[in-house]
Short mmCIF file of C-alpha atoms in Angstrom, two decimals:
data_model
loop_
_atom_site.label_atom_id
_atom_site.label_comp_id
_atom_site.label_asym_id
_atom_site.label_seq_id
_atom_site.Cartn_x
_atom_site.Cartn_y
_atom_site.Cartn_z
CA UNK A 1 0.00 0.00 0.00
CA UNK A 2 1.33 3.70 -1.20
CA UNK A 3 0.40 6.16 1.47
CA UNK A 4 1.39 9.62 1.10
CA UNK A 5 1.55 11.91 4.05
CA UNK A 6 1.04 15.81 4.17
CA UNK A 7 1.43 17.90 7.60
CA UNK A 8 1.16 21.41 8.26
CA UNK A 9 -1.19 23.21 5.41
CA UNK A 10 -2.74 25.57 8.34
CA UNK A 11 -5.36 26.42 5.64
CA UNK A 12 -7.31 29.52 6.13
CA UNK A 13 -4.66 30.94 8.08
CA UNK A 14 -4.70 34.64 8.26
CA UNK A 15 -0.97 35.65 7.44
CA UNK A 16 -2.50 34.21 3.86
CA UNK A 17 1.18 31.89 4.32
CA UNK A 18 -0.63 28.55 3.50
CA UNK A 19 0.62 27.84 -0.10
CA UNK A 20 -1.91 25.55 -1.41
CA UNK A 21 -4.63 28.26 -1.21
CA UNK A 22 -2.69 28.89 -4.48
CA UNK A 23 -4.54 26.38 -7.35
CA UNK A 24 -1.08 25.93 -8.88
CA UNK A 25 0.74 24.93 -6.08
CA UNK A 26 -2.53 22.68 -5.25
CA UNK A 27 -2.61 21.10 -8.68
CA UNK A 28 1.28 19.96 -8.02
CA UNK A 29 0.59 18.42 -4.90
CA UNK A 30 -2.36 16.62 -6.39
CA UNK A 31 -0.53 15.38 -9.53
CA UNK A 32 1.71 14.17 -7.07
CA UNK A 33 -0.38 12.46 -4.99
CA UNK A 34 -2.59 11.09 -7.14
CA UNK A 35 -1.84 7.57 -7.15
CA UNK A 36 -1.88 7.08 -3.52
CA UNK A 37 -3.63 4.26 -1.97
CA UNK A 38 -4.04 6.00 1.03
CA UNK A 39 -3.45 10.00 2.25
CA UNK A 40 -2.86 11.19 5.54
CA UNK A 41 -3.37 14.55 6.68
CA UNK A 42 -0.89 14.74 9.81
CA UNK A 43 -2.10 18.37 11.79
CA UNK A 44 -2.60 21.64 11.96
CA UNK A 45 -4.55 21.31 8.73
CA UNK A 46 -7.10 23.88 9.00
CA UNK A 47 -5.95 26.71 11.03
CA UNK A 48 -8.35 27.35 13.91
CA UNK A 49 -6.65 28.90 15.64
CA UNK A 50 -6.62 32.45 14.56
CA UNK A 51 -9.70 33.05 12.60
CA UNK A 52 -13.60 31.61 13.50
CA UNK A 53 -13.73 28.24 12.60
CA UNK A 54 -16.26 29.30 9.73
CA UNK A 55 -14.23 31.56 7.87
CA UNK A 56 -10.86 29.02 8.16
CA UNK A 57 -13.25 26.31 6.88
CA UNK A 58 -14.53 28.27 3.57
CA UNK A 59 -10.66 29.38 3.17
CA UNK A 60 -10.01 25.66 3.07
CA UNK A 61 -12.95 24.16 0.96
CA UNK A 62 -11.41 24.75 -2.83
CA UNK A 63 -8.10 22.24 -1.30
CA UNK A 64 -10.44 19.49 0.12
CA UNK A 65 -13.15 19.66 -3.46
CA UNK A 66 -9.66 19.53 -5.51
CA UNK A 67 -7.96 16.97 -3.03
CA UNK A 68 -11.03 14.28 -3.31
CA UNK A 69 -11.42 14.27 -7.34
CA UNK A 70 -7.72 13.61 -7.74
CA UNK A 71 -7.30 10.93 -5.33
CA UNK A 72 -10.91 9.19 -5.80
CA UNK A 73 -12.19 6.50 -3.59
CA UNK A 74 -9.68 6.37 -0.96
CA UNK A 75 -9.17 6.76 2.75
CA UNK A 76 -8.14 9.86 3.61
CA UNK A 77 -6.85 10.05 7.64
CA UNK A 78 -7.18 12.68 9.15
CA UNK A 79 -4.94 13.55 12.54
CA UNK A 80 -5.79 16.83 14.03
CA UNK A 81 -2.80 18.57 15.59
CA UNK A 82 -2.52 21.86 18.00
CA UNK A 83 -3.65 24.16 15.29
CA UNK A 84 -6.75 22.54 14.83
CA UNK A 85 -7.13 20.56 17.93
CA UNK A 86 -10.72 20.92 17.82
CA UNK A 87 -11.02 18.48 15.43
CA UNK A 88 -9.89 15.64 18.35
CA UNK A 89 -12.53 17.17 20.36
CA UNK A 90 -15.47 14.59 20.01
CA UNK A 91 -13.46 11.43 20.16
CA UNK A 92 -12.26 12.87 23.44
CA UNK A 93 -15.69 13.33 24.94
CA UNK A 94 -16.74 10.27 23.51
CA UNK A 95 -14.10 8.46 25.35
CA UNK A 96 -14.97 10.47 28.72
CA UNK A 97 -18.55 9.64 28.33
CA UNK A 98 -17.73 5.53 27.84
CA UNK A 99 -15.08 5.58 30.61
CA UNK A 100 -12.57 4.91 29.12
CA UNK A 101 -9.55 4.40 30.92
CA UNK A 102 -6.96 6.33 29.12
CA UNK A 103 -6.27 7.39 25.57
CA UNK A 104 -4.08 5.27 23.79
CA UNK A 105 -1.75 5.86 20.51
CA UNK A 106 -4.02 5.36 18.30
CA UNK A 107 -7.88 5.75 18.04
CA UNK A 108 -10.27 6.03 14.97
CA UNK A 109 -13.74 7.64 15.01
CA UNK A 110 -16.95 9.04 12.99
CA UNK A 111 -17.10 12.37 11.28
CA UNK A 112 -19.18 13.92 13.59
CA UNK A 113 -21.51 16.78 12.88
CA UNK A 114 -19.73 19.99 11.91
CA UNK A 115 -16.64 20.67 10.82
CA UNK A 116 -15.54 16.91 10.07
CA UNK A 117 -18.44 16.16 8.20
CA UNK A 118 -17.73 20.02 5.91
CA UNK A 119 -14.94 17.76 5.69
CA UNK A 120 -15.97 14.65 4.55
CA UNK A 121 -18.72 16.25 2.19
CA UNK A 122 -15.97 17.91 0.33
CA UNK A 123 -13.60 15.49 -0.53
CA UNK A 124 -16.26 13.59 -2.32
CA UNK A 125 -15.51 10.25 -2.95
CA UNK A 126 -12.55 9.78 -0.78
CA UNK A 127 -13.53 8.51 2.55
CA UNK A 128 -12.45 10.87 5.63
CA UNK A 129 -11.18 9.13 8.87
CA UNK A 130 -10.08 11.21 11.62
CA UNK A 131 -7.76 9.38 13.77
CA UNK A 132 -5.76 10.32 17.12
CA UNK A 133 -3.35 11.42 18.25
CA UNK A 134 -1.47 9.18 16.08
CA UNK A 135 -1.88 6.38 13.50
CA UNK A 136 0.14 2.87 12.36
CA UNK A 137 1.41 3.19 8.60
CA UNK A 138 2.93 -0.33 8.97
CA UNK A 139 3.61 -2.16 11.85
CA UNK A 140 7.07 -0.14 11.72
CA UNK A 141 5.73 3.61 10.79
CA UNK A 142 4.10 5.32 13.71
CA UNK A 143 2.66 9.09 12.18
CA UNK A 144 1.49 11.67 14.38
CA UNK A 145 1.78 15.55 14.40
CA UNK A 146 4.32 15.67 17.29
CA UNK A 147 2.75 18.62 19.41
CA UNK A 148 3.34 16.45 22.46
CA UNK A 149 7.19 17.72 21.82
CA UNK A 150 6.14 21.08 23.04
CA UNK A 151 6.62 20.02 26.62
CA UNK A 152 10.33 19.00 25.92
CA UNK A 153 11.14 21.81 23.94
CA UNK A 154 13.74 24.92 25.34
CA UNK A 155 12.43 26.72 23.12
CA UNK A 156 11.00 30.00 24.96
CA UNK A 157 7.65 30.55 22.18
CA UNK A 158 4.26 31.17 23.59
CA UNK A 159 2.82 27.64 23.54
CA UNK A 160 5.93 26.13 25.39
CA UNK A 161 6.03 28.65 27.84
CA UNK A 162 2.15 27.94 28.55
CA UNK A 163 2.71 24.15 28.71
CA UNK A 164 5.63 25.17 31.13
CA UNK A 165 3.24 27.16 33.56
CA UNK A 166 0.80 23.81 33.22
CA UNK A 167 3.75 21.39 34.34
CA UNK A 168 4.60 23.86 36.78
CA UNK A 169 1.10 23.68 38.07
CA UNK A 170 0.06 20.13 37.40
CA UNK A 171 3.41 18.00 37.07
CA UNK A 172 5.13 16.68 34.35
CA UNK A 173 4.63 13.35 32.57
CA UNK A 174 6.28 10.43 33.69
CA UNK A 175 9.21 9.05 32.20
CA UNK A 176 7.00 5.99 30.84
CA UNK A 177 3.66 7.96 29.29
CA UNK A 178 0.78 7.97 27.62
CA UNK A 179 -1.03 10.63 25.54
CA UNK A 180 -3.03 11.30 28.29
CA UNK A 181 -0.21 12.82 30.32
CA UNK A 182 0.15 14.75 27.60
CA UNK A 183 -3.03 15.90 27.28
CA UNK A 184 -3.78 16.60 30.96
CA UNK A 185 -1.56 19.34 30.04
CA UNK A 186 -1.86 20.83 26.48
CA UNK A 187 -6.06 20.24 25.98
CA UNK A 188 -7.12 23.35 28.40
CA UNK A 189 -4.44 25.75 26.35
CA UNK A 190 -5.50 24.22 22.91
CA UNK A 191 -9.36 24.96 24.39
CA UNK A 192 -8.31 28.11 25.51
CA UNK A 193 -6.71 29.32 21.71
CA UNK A 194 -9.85 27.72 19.54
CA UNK A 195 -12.24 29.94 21.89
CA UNK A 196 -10.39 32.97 21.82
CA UNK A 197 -9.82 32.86 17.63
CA UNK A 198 -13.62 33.06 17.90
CA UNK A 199 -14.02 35.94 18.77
CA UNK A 200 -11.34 38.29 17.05
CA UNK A 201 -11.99 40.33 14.80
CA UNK A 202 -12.32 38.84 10.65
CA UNK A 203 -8.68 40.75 9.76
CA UNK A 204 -6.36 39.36 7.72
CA UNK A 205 -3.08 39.69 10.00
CA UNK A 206 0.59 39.09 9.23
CA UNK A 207 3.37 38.09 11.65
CA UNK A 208 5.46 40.91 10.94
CA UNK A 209 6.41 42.11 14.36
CA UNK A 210 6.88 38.75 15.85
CA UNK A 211 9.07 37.80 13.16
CA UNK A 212 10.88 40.85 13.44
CA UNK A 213 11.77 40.52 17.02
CA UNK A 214 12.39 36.53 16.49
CA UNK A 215 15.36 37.76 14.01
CA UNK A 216 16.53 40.55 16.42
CA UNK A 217 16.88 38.05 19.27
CA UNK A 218 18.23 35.44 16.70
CA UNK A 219 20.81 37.43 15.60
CA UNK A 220 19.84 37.82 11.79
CA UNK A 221 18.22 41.67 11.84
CA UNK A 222 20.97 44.38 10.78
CA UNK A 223 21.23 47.59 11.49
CA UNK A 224 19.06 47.54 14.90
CA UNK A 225 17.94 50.53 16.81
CA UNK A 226 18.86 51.48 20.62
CA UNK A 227 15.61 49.55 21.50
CA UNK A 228 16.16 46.20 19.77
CA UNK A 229 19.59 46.23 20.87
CA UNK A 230 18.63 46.58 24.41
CA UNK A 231 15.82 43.78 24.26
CA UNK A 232 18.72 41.55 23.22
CA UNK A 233 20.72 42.32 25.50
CA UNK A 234 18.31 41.82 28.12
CA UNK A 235 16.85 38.61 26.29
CA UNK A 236 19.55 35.52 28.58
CA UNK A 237 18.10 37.50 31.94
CA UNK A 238 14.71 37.40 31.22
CA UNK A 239 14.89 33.96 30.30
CA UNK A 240 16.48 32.79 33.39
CA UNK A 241 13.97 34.97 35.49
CA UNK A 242 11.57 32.68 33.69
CA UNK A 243 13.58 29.53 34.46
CA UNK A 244 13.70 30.20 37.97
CA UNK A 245 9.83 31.22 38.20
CA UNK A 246 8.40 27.93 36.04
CA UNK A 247 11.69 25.38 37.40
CA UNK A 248 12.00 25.18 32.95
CA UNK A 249 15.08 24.74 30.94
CA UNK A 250 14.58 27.63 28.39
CA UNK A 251 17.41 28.51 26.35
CA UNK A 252 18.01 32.21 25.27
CA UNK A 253 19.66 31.01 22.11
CA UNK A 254 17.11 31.08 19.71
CA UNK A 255 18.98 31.01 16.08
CA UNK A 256 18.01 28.50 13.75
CA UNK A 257 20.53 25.73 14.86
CA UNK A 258 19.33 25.76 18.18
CA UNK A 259 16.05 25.67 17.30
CA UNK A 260 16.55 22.63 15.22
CA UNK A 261 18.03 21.21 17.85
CA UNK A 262 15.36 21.88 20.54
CA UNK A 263 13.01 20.23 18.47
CA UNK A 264 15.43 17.23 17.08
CA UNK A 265 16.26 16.32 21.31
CA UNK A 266 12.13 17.06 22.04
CA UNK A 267 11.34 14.95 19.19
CA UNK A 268 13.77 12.01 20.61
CA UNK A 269 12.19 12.30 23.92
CA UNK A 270 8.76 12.27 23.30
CA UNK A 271 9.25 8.91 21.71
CA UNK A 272 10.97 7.47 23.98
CA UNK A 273 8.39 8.56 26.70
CA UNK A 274 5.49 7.22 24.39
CA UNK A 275 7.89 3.93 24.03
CA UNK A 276 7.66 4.32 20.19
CA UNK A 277 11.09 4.91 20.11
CA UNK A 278 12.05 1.09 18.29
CA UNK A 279 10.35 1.95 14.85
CA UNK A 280 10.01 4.98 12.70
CA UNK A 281 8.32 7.87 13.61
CA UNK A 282 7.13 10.76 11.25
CA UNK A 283 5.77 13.73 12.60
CA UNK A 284 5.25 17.20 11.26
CA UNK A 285 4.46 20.29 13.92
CA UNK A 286 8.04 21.85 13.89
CA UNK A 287 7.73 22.37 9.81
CA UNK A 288 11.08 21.42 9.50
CA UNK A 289 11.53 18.85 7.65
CA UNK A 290 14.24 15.91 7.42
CA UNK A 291 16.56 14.47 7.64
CA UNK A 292 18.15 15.89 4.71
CA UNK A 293 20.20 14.36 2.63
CA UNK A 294 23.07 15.54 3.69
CA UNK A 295 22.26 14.92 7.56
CA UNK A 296 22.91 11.82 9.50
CA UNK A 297 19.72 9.56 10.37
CA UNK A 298 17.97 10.84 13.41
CA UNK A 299 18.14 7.70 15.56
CA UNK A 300 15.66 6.92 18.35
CA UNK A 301 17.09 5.11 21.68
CA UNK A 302 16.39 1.73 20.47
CA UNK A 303 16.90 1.38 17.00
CA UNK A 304 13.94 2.90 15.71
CA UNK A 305 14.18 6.82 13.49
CA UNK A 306 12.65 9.94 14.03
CA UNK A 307 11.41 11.83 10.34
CA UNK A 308 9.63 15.30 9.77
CA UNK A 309 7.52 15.72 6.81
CA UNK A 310 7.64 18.98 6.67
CA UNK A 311 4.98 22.09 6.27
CA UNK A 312 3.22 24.13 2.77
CA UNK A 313 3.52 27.06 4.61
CA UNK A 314 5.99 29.95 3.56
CA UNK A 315 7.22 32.08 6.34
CA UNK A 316 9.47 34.72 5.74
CA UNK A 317 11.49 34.21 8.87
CA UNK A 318 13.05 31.42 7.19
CA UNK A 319 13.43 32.07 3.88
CA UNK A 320 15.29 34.85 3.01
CA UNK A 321 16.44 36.87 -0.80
CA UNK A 322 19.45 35.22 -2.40
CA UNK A 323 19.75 32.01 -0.03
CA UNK A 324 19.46 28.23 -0.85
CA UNK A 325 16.03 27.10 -0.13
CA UNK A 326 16.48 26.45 4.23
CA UNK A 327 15.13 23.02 5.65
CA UNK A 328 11.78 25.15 5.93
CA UNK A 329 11.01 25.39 2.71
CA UNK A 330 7.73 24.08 1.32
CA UNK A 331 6.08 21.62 -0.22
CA UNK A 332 6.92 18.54 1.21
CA UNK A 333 4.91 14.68 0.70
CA UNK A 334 6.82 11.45 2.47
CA UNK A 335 5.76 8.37 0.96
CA UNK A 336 5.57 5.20 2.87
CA UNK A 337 5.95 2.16 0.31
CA UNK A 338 5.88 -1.44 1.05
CA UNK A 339 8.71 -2.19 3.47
CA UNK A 340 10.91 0.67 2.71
CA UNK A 341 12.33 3.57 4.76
CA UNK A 342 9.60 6.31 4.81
CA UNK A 343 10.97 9.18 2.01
CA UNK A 344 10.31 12.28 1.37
CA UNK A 345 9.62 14.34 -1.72
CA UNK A 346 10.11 18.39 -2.30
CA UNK A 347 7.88 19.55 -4.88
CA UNK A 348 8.44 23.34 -4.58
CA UNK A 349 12.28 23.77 -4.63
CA UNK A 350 12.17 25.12 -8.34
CA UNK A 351 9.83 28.02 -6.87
CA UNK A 352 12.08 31.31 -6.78
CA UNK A 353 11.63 33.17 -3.32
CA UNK A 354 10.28 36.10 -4.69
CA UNK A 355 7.17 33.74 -6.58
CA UNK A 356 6.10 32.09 -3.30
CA UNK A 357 6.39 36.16 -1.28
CA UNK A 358 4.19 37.42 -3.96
CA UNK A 359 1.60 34.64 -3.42
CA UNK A 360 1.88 35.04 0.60
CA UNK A 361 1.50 38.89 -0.54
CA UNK A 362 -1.73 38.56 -2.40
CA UNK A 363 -4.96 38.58 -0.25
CA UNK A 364 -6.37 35.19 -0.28
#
């Protein structure tokens, strides 16, 4: 069986960076996915996160119509991920309702009125099957969107900080867990993000200031004023006042390299807590995909090996003028195949920088 996997679209999102609201860039990931016997959708596929969910869903519609006529009567997974959360929402209560004990590492369920069943509609005659928080390619191939890394990450962004305030006030998870200790921690802040996008105002809204400060604090912004110079400098203290308040690990360094390897170590971890860490596991969340080719494997603790597949969103605090297209770039499908290593495929690298800026330019 062919499966193809796809992470990260955040369609609808309001920056307008979600690529395959583009029907170009959609008609080369469907000519490439065409033949699949199976697709999954890995997270954070419709953004929910930062517009009402009915606006993010008609932003997404002309990707799922497109998606089920090219791949036809196939099952099409669906794993909901931090930016659209919601989505896991009624297996969870349907599991708290039967008593269940715990939620394991993989559990399939109905399209349920709303949203999933927009969903399912849409696509046609492919067949849409949520699953979560993770599913079984192959006995081998574990796939699941990976925001359970957040709590390992020393990475100081919003949604680790908040996860650090929950351990801080509920515990951590133990070294042997289950989804549910991760959960117990991330479910009331991913509750807490889908209500507030409700209610803010229908704007389209670009990242510019966060991305600025991200490169000031990186190290990549030139010519910076008194101010930015200052919050820099400030930057390591801060971060160990937060430290010391939350008992976290955050590390002021926050240039690309250490954010890759943040997320490479978190990655590791949260495998190895999950005890998942003996076959291969592909996750998306980070949007950074590999390994590349030019990388070494990224082994797991007992023979098993960690894989990203990657985002189709293009943000310009990774991809700058002039530069070789970074490990961020778009456009990414891993194939799983028969017994072979998971691989994965770049359709976008021909794209110049300054075609995919004028399409995150143009109002969706």
């Amino acid at each position: 069986m062919r499966t193809a996997i796809i992470s990260d679209l955040h369609l609808g999102v309001a920056s307008d960076e979600d690529v395959l609201r583009d029907a170009e860039v959609r008609r080369v990931l469907v000519e490439e996915i065409a033949g699949a016997d199976r697709l999954v959708l890995l997270g954070d596929v419709v953004e929910l996160r930062n517009l009402p969910v009915g606006p993010s869903l008609e932003r997404s519609r002309p990707f799922f119509e497109e998606l089920g006529e090219a791949v036809g009567d196939v099952e099409v997974t669906l794993v909901p991920g931090n930016h659209d959360a919601r989505l896991a929402e009624p297996l969870l209560d349907a599991l708290s309702i039967a008593g269940e004990p715990e939620l394991g590492l993989e559990h399939h369920y109905a399209p349920s009125p709303g949203p999933l069943a927009m969903i399912d509609e849409w696509i046609g005659p492919a067949r849409l099957q949520p699953a979560y928080p993770g599913v079984w390619i192959r006995d081998d191939v574990y796939a699941t969107h990976g925001h359970y890394v957040d709590l390992h990450l020393t990475l100081p962004r919003a949604e680790c900080v908040a996860a650090a305030l929950m351990m801080r006030l509920l515990g951590r998870p133990p070294q042997r867990a289950t989804p549910a200790d991760y959960e117990r921690v991330l479910r009331p802040l991913y509750g807490f993000a889908y209500g507030l996008a409700q209610v803010l105002p229908k704007e389209r809204r670009r990242n510019g200031p966060f991305e600025h400060w991200w490169e000031v604090l990186a190290g990549e912004a030139k010519g910076l004023s008194w101010r930015a110079r200052a919050g820099r400098a400030g930057f390591p203290t801060a971060i160990r006042s937060l430290n010391r308040l939350l008992r976290a690990g955050f590390d002021p360094d926050v240039s690309p390299a250490a954010i890759f390897r943040s997320g490479l170590v978190g990655g590791i971890e949260m495998a190895t807590r999950l005890g998942i860490d003996d076959v291969h596991v592909i996750t998306g969340h980070t949007h950074r995909g590999g390994p590349l080719p030019n990388e070494p494997e990224w082994a797991l603790p007992r023979g098993g090996h960690l894989h990203n597949t990657g985002s189709w969103v293009f943000a310009t605090a990774f991809h700058h003028p002039g530069r070789p297209p970074s490990p961020y770039w778009p456009g990414t499908v891993t194939w799983v195949e028969d017994d072979q290593p998971p691989r994965r495929v770049q359709l976008l690298l021909d794209r110049p920088h300054a075609e995919l800026l004028e399409l995150v330019n143009r109002s969706a």
